[in-house]
Amino acid sequence: MAGVLLTGQAWGADLTGDWVFQAAPSFPCFTKMAIRQDAAGLHGTITSEWYGDLPMLDLKVVGEGPAGERLVFHIDNGNPKLKPLDLTLAPNGQGVTLTGQVWYEKQEATAHRATAAEMAALDFPTYPLPAPAHVPSNGLARTPPMGWSSWNKFAEAIDDKTVREIADALVRSGLRDAGYVYVNIDDGWQGERGPDGVLHPNAKFPDMKALADYVHARGLKLGIYSSPGPKSCAGYAGSYGHVEQDARTWAEWGIDYLKYDLCSGEGFYHTAETVQAVYQQMGAALVAAGAATGRPIVYSLCEYGRFDVGAWGRDVGGNLWRTTGDIEDSYASMAAIGFDKNGVPHHTGPGGWNDPDMLEVGNGGMTTEEYRTHISLWAMMAAPLLMGNDARSMPRDTLALLGNAEVIAIDQDPLGRQGLPVRKQDGTEVWTRPLADGSVAVGLFNRTDKPMAMTADWPALGLGDHPSVRDLWAHRGVVSGAVHTVPAHGVVLLRATR
Ligand code: GLA
């Protein structure tokens, strides 16, 4: 008889009331819950270290009898990809057991009845958000940022020594001089906060200031990573409740670039207004902290392109904003983003850029021709070029892909216009990008799995009958009427001057 469980008449297992979890899986780390039955019906709140207080959605009794009756509910963490998965609460004799699955983490946790003091001790703090205000430009990123980031290759297996070796490799390989100057530590550097709230790096990064000095001494810049939520995506400390303090800490270390990743913040910032407000809060904090040390900080927004971020990224002080979810090292993933999900083109321009995610070039999941398409598309889009490979050991062809000065010049063109497809036919695409000197970059892309013959229709592109044309991968001039055999999944990248 459904419902009996809650009143406890029949089975003696009334699950309404306050509960504290003894221990819970580290994601999303449920800490307590409050279940009520009143005139409004059955309802409850479950608190998580990642997402704060979450309503227990569709909370109801299912099953029958002392062994079968239990409560089910689901949560919404604000991420459209997380399907509402049921969580189950069943009496276990002493208390209650929660089971189910939240995203990739199996849940199994027991809770006991809690006193008011125990509940209060686990209250999830909330902080006021700033009223909308324009964050002044930091004057940086007049062309798309270029550098390296640890995530795509190393994920959490990143440390001080590797970052130093990468810095050395950028110098040695000539890639620093080609423009790749930001050395960005992504998720996984964070340790614990001290009693004063100051966030310290973990044991893999013994001295961030010394690391910044090392990087700076090589003519490079150092980037770091955090989240507006309490937890970063990999579960490290985020900047929730410590925004200004963290910005000051990084500025004192000599940090030059912050990637600010929504992560667990999506649990409670899931409206356009709140997401914009938390990004504005850090934007203003970075401007203030950078002004105090005289070292302005590039601000990279990572909220996966939600809420039309390009329309307001600049207003919150952003220099680049992710337009998509995460890239993977496969042609399918790269092509889906590069050809079709590159944000709203007119949002891009000097000081603020659509960011289709970091490069996978050199990580092994694509052919050389596919990686050539990857970097050519990113250059055509005026995308940030953040290498994502192990720069310490680069085969010659990887170096040639990343270090092609003529292709980098397209990416870094001072006009800052995002290129666009102008013709799509039979799996081929012709893209153009106008450049500051009046010339035009033209990409002949072949998305099919066999070679295709392609030509550019110069008059239709506004370049007259016989422009002067250079092939930027072959490093030579080509006759304007040439028919190009574009390899499967490949590209021919041209620069044409009328
Ligand atoms: C998110 C971001 C990635 C990376 C990871 C780190 O998934 O989109 O680029 O920063 O977090 O945990």
mmCIF file of N, CA, C and O in Angstrom, residues 55-121:
data_model
loop_
_atom_site.group_PDB
_atom_site.id
_atom_site.type_symbol
_atom_site.label_atom_id
_atom_site.label_comp_id
_atom_site.label_asym_id
_atom_site.label_seq_id
_atom_site.Cartn_x
_atom_site.Cartn_y
_atom_site.Cartn_z
ATOM 1 N N PRO A 55 16.360 20.358 -5.248
ATOM 2 C CA PRO A 55 15.052 19.776 -4.953
ATOM 3 C C PRO A 55 15.036 18.298 -5.338
ATOM 4 O O PRO A 55 15.651 17.907 -6.335
ATOM 5 N N MET A 56 14.366 17.478 -4.539
ATOM 6 C CA MET A 56 14.207 16.051 -4.885
ATOM 7 C C MET A 56 12.989 15.991 -5.807
ATOM 8 O O MET A 56 11.845 16.035 -5.353
ATOM 9 N N LEU A 57 13.248 15.901 -7.097
ATOM 10 C CA LEU A 57 12.183 16.053 -8.085
ATOM 11 C C LEU A 57 11.359 14.770 -8.184
ATOM 12 O O LEU A 57 11.902 13.666 -8.138
ATOM 13 N N ASP A 58 10.049 14.973 -8.352
ATOM 14 C CA ASP A 58 9.118 13.832 -8.489
ATOM 15 C C ASP A 58 9.280 12.816 -7.378
ATOM 16 O O ASP A 58 9.268 11.605 -7.609
ATOM 17 N N LEU A 59 9.464 13.291 -6.176
ATOM 18 C CA LEU A 59 9.648 12.410 -5.017
ATOM 19 C C LEU A 59 8.350 11.635 -4.767
ATOM 20 O O LEU A 59 7.283 12.231 -4.606
ATOM 21 N N LYS A 60 8.463 10.310 -4.772
ATOM 22 C CA LYS A 60 7.243 9.532 -4.567
ATOM 23 C C LYS A 60 7.564 8.137 -4.003
ATOM 24 O O LYS A 60 8.714 7.683 -4.078
ATOM 25 N N VAL A 61 6.531 7.520 -3.482
ATOM 26 C CA VAL A 61 6.662 6.173 -2.946
ATOM 27 C C VAL A 61 6.371 5.176 -4.057
ATOM 28 O O VAL A 61 5.411 5.335 -4.797
ATOM 29 N N VAL A 62 7.219 4.166 -4.180
ATOM 30 C CA VAL A 62 6.942 3.078 -5.128
ATOM 31 C C VAL A 62 7.099 1.747 -4.391
ATOM 32 O O VAL A 62 7.676 1.688 -3.305
ATOM 33 N N GLY A 63 6.618 0.697 -4.999
ATOM 34 C CA GLY A 63 6.743 -0.640 -4.406
ATOM 35 C C GLY A 63 5.755 -0.844 -3.269
ATOM 36 O O GLY A 63 5.040 0.075 -2.868
ATOM 37 N N GLU A 64 5.746 -2.053 -2.771
ATOM 38 C CA GLU A 64 4.783 -2.372 -1.714
ATOM 39 C C GLU A 64 5.399 -3.285 -0.671
ATOM 40 O O GLU A 64 6.327 -4.043 -0.965
ATOM 41 N N GLY A 65 4.879 -3.226 0.520
ATOM 42 C CA GLY A 65 5.283 -4.151 1.585
ATOM 43 C C GLY A 65 6.564 -3.722 2.243
ATOM 44 O O GLY A 65 7.295 -2.876 1.727
ATOM 45 N N PRO A 66 6.863 -4.308 3.393
ATOM 46 C CA PRO A 66 8.025 -3.890 4.173
ATOM 47 C C PRO A 66 9.324 -4.021 3.384
ATOM 48 O O PRO A 66 10.236 -3.223 3.540
ATOM 49 N N ALA A 67 9.422 -5.015 2.507
ATOM 50 C CA ALA A 67 10.678 -5.197 1.774
ATOM 51 C C ALA A 67 10.714 -4.370 0.493
ATOM 52 O O ALA A 67 11.777 -3.990 0.026
ATOM 53 N N GLY A 68 9.541 -4.078 -0.050
ATOM 54 C CA GLY A 68 9.528 -3.482 -1.388
ATOM 55 C C GLY A 68 9.354 -1.977 -1.398
ATOM 56 O O GLY A 68 9.805 -1.311 -2.327
ATOM 57 N N GLU A 69 8.741 -1.424 -0.385
ATOM 58 C CA GLU A 69 8.372 -0.009 -0.458
ATOM 59 C C GLU A 69 9.600 0.896 -0.306
ATOM 60 O O GLU A 69 10.449 0.677 0.558
ATOM 61 N N ARG A 70 9.696 1.886 -1.158
ATOM 62 C CA ARG A 70 10.832 2.805 -1.098
ATOM 63 C C ARG A 70 10.452 4.133 -1.747
ATOM 64 O O ARG A 70 9.405 4.239 -2.393
ATOM 65 N N LEU A 71 11.320 5.115 -1.575
ATOM 66 C CA LEU A 71 11.103 6.427 -2.189
ATOM 67 C C LEU A 71 11.986 6.554 -3.422
ATOM 68 O O LEU A 71 13.143 6.113 -3.402
ATOM 69 N N VAL A 72 11.483 7.156 -4.457
ATOM 70 C CA VAL A 72 12.331 7.466 -5.614
ATOM 71 C C VAL A 72 12.212 8.957 -5.935
ATOM 72 O O VAL A 72 11.194 9.600 -5.636
ATOM 73 N N PHE A 73 13.265 9.479 -6.519
ATOM 74 C CA PHE A 73 13.275 10.885 -6.941
ATOM 75 C C PHE A 73 14.394 11.038 -7.968
ATOM 76 O O PHE A 73 15.174 10.105 -8.214
ATOM 77 N N HIS A 74 14.500 12.217 -8.574
ATOM 78 C CA HIS A 74 15.686 12.493 -9.398
ATOM 79 C C HIS A 74 16.110 13.922 -9.177
ATOM 80 O O HIS A 74 15.416 14.703 -8.523
ATOM 81 N N ILE A 75 17.303 14.219 -9.677
ATOM 82 C CA ILE A 75 17.837 15.571 -9.508
ATOM 83 C C ILE A 75 18.129 16.167 -10.877
ATOM 84 O O ILE A 75 18.288 15.444 -11.860
ATOM 85 N N ASP A 76 18.221 17.480 -10.914
ATOM 86 C CA ASP A 76 18.578 18.192 -12.136
ATOM 87 C C ASP A 76 19.770 19.075 -11.790
ATOM 88 O O ASP A 76 19.640 20.008 -10.997
ATOM 89 N N ASN A 77 20.951 18.758 -12.363
ATOM 90 C CA ASN A 77 22.141 19.571 -12.043
ATOM 91 C C ASN A 77 22.363 20.684 -13.068
ATOM 92 O O ASN A 77 23.427 21.277 -13.116
ATOM 93 N N GLY A 78 21.350 20.942 -13.872
ATOM 94 C CA GLY A 78 21.458 22.057 -14.823
ATOM 95 C C GLY A 78 22.125 21.671 -16.122
ATOM 96 O O GLY A 78 22.211 22.479 -17.034
ATOM 97 N N ASN A 79 22.619 20.442 -16.229
ATOM 98 C CA ASN A 79 23.287 20.029 -17.461
ATOM 99 C C ASN A 79 22.309 19.285 -18.352
ATOM 100 O O ASN A 79 21.791 18.239 -17.964
ATOM 101 N N PRO A 80 22.074 19.828 -19.555
ATOM 102 C CA PRO A 80 21.073 19.196 -20.418
ATOM 103 C C PRO A 80 21.448 17.769 -20.815
ATOM 104 O O PRO A 80 20.589 16.985 -21.214
ATOM 105 N N LYS A 81 22.746 17.411 -20.699
ATOM 106 C CA LYS A 81 23.164 16.057 -21.100
ATOM 107 C C LYS A 81 22.843 15.011 -20.040
ATOM 108 O O LYS A 81 22.848 13.820 -20.324
ATOM 109 N N LEU A 82 22.640 15.444 -18.804
ATOM 110 C CA LEU A 82 22.371 14.469 -17.734
ATOM 111 C C LEU A 82 20.900 14.099 -17.765
ATOM 112 O O LEU A 82 20.032 14.903 -17.447
ATOM 113 N N LYS A 83 20.648 12.858 -18.142
ATOM 114 C CA LYS A 83 19.251 12.429 -18.177
ATOM 115 C C LYS A 83 18.767 12.310 -16.739
ATOM 116 O O LYS A 83 19.533 11.951 -15.849
ATOM 117 N N PRO A 84 17.497 12.621 -16.479
ATOM 118 C CA PRO A 84 17.014 12.477 -15.104
ATOM 119 C C PRO A 84 17.033 11.015 -14.696
ATOM 120 O O PRO A 84 16.240 10.217 -15.183
ATOM 121 N N LEU A 85 17.994 10.654 -13.868
ATOM 122 C CA LEU A 85 18.117 9.272 -13.432
ATOM 123 C C LEU A 85 17.536 9.135 -12.039
ATOM 124 O O LEU A 85 17.766 9.969 -11.173
ATOM 125 N N ASP A 86 16.817 8.069 -11.848
ATOM 126 C CA ASP A 86 16.171 7.880 -10.556
ATOM 127 C C ASP A 86 17.173 7.517 -9.475
ATOM 128 O O ASP A 86 18.093 6.741 -9.686
ATOM 129 N N LEU A 87 16.965 8.086 -8.324
ATOM 130 C CA LEU A 87 17.680 7.692 -7.117
ATOM 131 C C LEU A 87 16.653 7.073 -6.194
ATOM 132 O O LEU A 87 15.479 7.461 -6.202
ATOM 133 N N THR A 88 17.097 6.125 -5.415
ATOM 134 C CA THR A 88 16.174 5.379 -4.568
ATOM 135 C C THR A 88 16.598 5.477 -3.118
ATOM 136 O O THR A 88 17.790 5.411 -2.814
ATOM 137 N N LEU A 89 15.609 5.636 -2.238
ATOM 138 C CA LEU A 89 15.859 5.631 -0.790
ATOM 139 C C LEU A 89 15.079 4.473 -0.190
ATOM 140 O O LEU A 89 13.875 4.369 -0.385
ATOM 141 N N ALA A 90 15.781 3.611 0.541
ATOM 142 C CA ALA A 90 15.097 2.476 1.166
ATOM 143 C C ALA A 90 15.534 2.363 2.620
ATOM 144 O O ALA A 90 16.716 2.574 2.923
ATOM 145 N N PRO A 91 14.608 2.061 3.524
ATOM 146 C CA PRO A 91 14.995 1.897 4.925
ATOM 147 C C PRO A 91 15.947 0.714 5.083
ATOM 148 O O PRO A 91 15.821 -0.282 4.376
ATOM 149 N N ASN A 92 16.918 0.832 5.963
ATOM 150 C CA ASN A 92 17.890 -0.255 6.126
ATOM 151 C C ASN A 92 17.975 -0.760 7.566
ATOM 152 O O ASN A 92 18.966 -1.336 7.983
ATOM 153 N N GLY A 93 16.943 -0.503 8.372
ATOM 154 C CA GLY A 93 16.998 -0.944 9.765
ATOM 155 C C GLY A 93 17.384 0.198 10.680
ATOM 156 O O GLY A 93 16.577 0.676 11.469
ATOM 157 N N GLN A 94 18.610 0.696 10.506
ATOM 158 C CA GLN A 94 19.030 1.831 11.353
ATOM 159 C C GLN A 94 18.665 3.172 10.716
ATOM 160 O O GLN A 94 18.421 4.156 11.404
ATOM 161 N N GLY A 95 18.705 3.231 9.442
ATOM 162 C CA GLY A 95 18.514 4.524 8.772
ATOM 163 C C GLY A 95 17.994 4.306 7.369
ATOM 164 O O GLY A 95 17.059 3.548 7.152
ATOM 165 N N VAL A 96 18.650 4.957 6.408
ATOM 166 C CA VAL A 96 18.182 4.868 5.030
ATOM 167 C C VAL A 96 19.384 4.707 4.107
ATOM 168 O O VAL A 96 20.470 5.225 4.385
ATOM 169 N N THR A 97 19.165 3.967 3.033
ATOM 170 C CA THR A 97 20.237 3.780 2.046
ATOM 171 C C THR A 97 19.820 4.411 0.730
ATOM 172 O O THR A 97 18.702 4.191 0.248
ATOM 173 N N LEU A 98 20.719 5.227 0.190
ATOM 174 C CA LEU A 98 20.499 5.857 -1.118
ATOM 175 C C LEU A 98 21.250 5.057 -2.168
ATOM 176 O O LEU A 98 22.442 4.779 -2.008
ATOM 177 N N THR A 99 20.564 4.680 -3.237
ATOM 178 C CA THR A 99 21.246 4.003 -4.343
ATOM 179 C C THR A 99 20.825 4.637 -5.660
ATOM 180 O O THR A 99 19.806 5.327 -5.740
ATOM 181 N N GLY A 100 21.617 4.379 -6.687
ATOM 182 C CA GLY A 100 21.320 4.900 -8.019
ATOM 183 C C GLY A 100 22.592 5.291 -8.712
ATOM 184 O O GLY A 100 23.679 4.833 -8.354
ATOM 185 N N GLN A 101 22.465 6.155 -9.680
ATOM 186 C CA GLN A 101 23.618 6.545 -10.485
ATOM 187 C C GLN A 101 23.453 8.008 -10.824
ATOM 188 O O GLN A 101 22.385 8.420 -11.265
ATOM 189 N N VAL A 102 24.472 8.825 -10.590
ATOM 190 C CA VAL A 102 24.434 10.200 -11.071
ATOM 191 C C VAL A 102 25.571 10.347 -12.061
ATOM 192 O O VAL A 102 26.745 10.284 -11.686
ATOM 193 N N TRP A 103 25.208 10.505 -13.305
ATOM 194 C CA TRP A 103 26.166 10.602 -14.393
ATOM 195 C C TRP A 103 27.060 9.382 -14.371
ATOM 196 O O TRP A 103 26.574 8.276 -14.433
ATOM 197 N N TYR A 104 28.372 9.531 -14.179
ATOM 198 C CA TYR A 104 29.272 8.375 -14.275
ATOM 199 C C TYR A 104 29.526 7.730 -12.914
ATOM 200 O O TYR A 104 30.300 6.797 -12.806
ATOM 201 N N GLU A 105 28.884 8.188 -11.859
ATOM 202 C CA GLU A 105 29.236 7.708 -10.522
ATOM 203 C C GLU A 105 28.080 6.926 -9.906
ATOM 204 O O GLU A 105 26.969 7.436 -9.746
ATOM 205 N N LYS A 106 28.369 5.673 -9.559
ATOM 206 C CA LYS A 106 27.375 4.840 -8.898
ATOM 207 C C LYS A 106 27.203 5.356 -7.466
ATOM 208 O O LYS A 106 28.189 5.602 -6.763
ATOM 209 N N GLN A 107 25.970 5.508 -7.036
ATOM 210 C CA GLN A 107 25.704 6.012 -5.687
ATOM 211 C C GLN A 107 25.331 4.866 -4.761
ATOM 212 O O GLN A 107 24.502 4.027 -5.107
ATOM 213 N N GLU A 108 25.944 4.836 -3.601
ATOM 214 C CA GLU A 108 25.531 3.914 -2.551
ATOM 215 C C GLU A 108 25.956 4.587 -1.255
ATOM 216 O O GLU A 108 27.150 4.718 -0.984
ATOM 217 N N ALA A 109 25.009 5.072 -0.491
ATOM 218 C CA ALA A 109 25.353 5.837 0.709
ATOM 219 C C ALA A 109 24.272 5.633 1.754
ATOM 220 O O ALA A 109 23.090 5.520 1.430
ATOM 221 N N THR A 110 24.696 5.577 3.002
ATOM 222 C CA THR A 110 23.708 5.453 4.076
ATOM 223 C C THR A 110 23.626 6.764 4.838
ATOM 224 O O THR A 110 24.609 7.495 4.952
ATOM 225 N N ALA A 111 22.437 7.031 5.360
ATOM 226 C CA ALA A 111 22.227 8.267 6.121
ATOM 227 C C ALA A 111 21.554 7.925 7.441
ATOM 228 O O ALA A 111 20.819 6.935 7.543
ATOM 229 N N HIS A 112 21.849 8.733 8.451
ATOM 230 C CA HIS A 112 21.173 8.555 9.739
ATOM 231 C C HIS A 112 20.355 9.795 10.060
ATOM 232 O O HIS A 112 20.612 10.876 9.520
ATOM 233 N N ARG A 113 19.412 9.627 10.959
ATOM 234 C CA ARG A 113 18.594 10.775 11.363
ATOM 235 C C ARG A 113 19.476 11.820 12.025
ATOM 236 O O ARG A 113 20.402 11.487 12.760
ATOM 237 N N ALA A 114 19.176 13.084 11.697
ATOM 238 C CA ALA A 114 20.084 14.137 12.113
ATOM 239 C C ALA A 114 19.433 15.095 13.089
ATOM 240 O O ALA A 114 18.220 15.349 13.024
ATOM 241 N N THR A 115 20.252 15.649 13.966
ATOM 242 C CA THR A 115 19.785 16.719 14.841
ATOM 243 C C THR A 115 19.807 18.024 14.056
ATOM 244 O O THR A 115 20.461 18.127 13.007
ATOM 245 N N ALA A 116 19.134 19.027 14.609
ATOM 246 C CA ALA A 116 19.128 20.342 13.954
ATOM 247 C C ALA A 116 20.548 20.875 13.838
ATOM 248 O O ALA A 116 20.924 21.481 12.826
ATOM 249 N N ALA A 117 21.372 20.601 14.862
ATOM 250 C CA ALA A 117 22.757 21.102 14.835
ATOM 251 C C ALA A 117 23.559 20.418 13.726
ATOM 252 O O ALA A 117 24.329 21.067 13.007
ATOM 253 N N GLU A 118 23.356 19.103 13.569
ATOM 254 C CA GLU A 118 24.072 18.390 12.499
ATOM 255 C C GLU A 118 23.665 18.931 11.127
ATOM 256 O O GLU A 118 24.500 19.095 10.239
ATOM 257 N N MET A 119 22.367 19.170 10.975
ATOM 258 C CA MET A 119 21.884 19.706 9.693
ATOM 259 C C MET A 119 22.486 21.084 9.437
ATOM 260 O O MET A 119 22.980 21.373 8.344
ATOM 261 N N ALA A 120 22.457 21.931 10.468
ATOM 262 C CA ALA A 120 22.935 23.307 10.291
ATOM 263 C C ALA A 120 24.416 23.318 9.926
ATOM 264 O O ALA A 120 24.874 24.136 9.113
ATOM 265 N N ALA A 121 25.172 22.380 10.508
ATOM 266 C CA ALA A 121 26.611 22.349 10.233
ATOM 267 C C ALA A 121 26.890 22.039 8.759
ATOM 268 O O ALA A 121 27.963 22.349 8.247
#
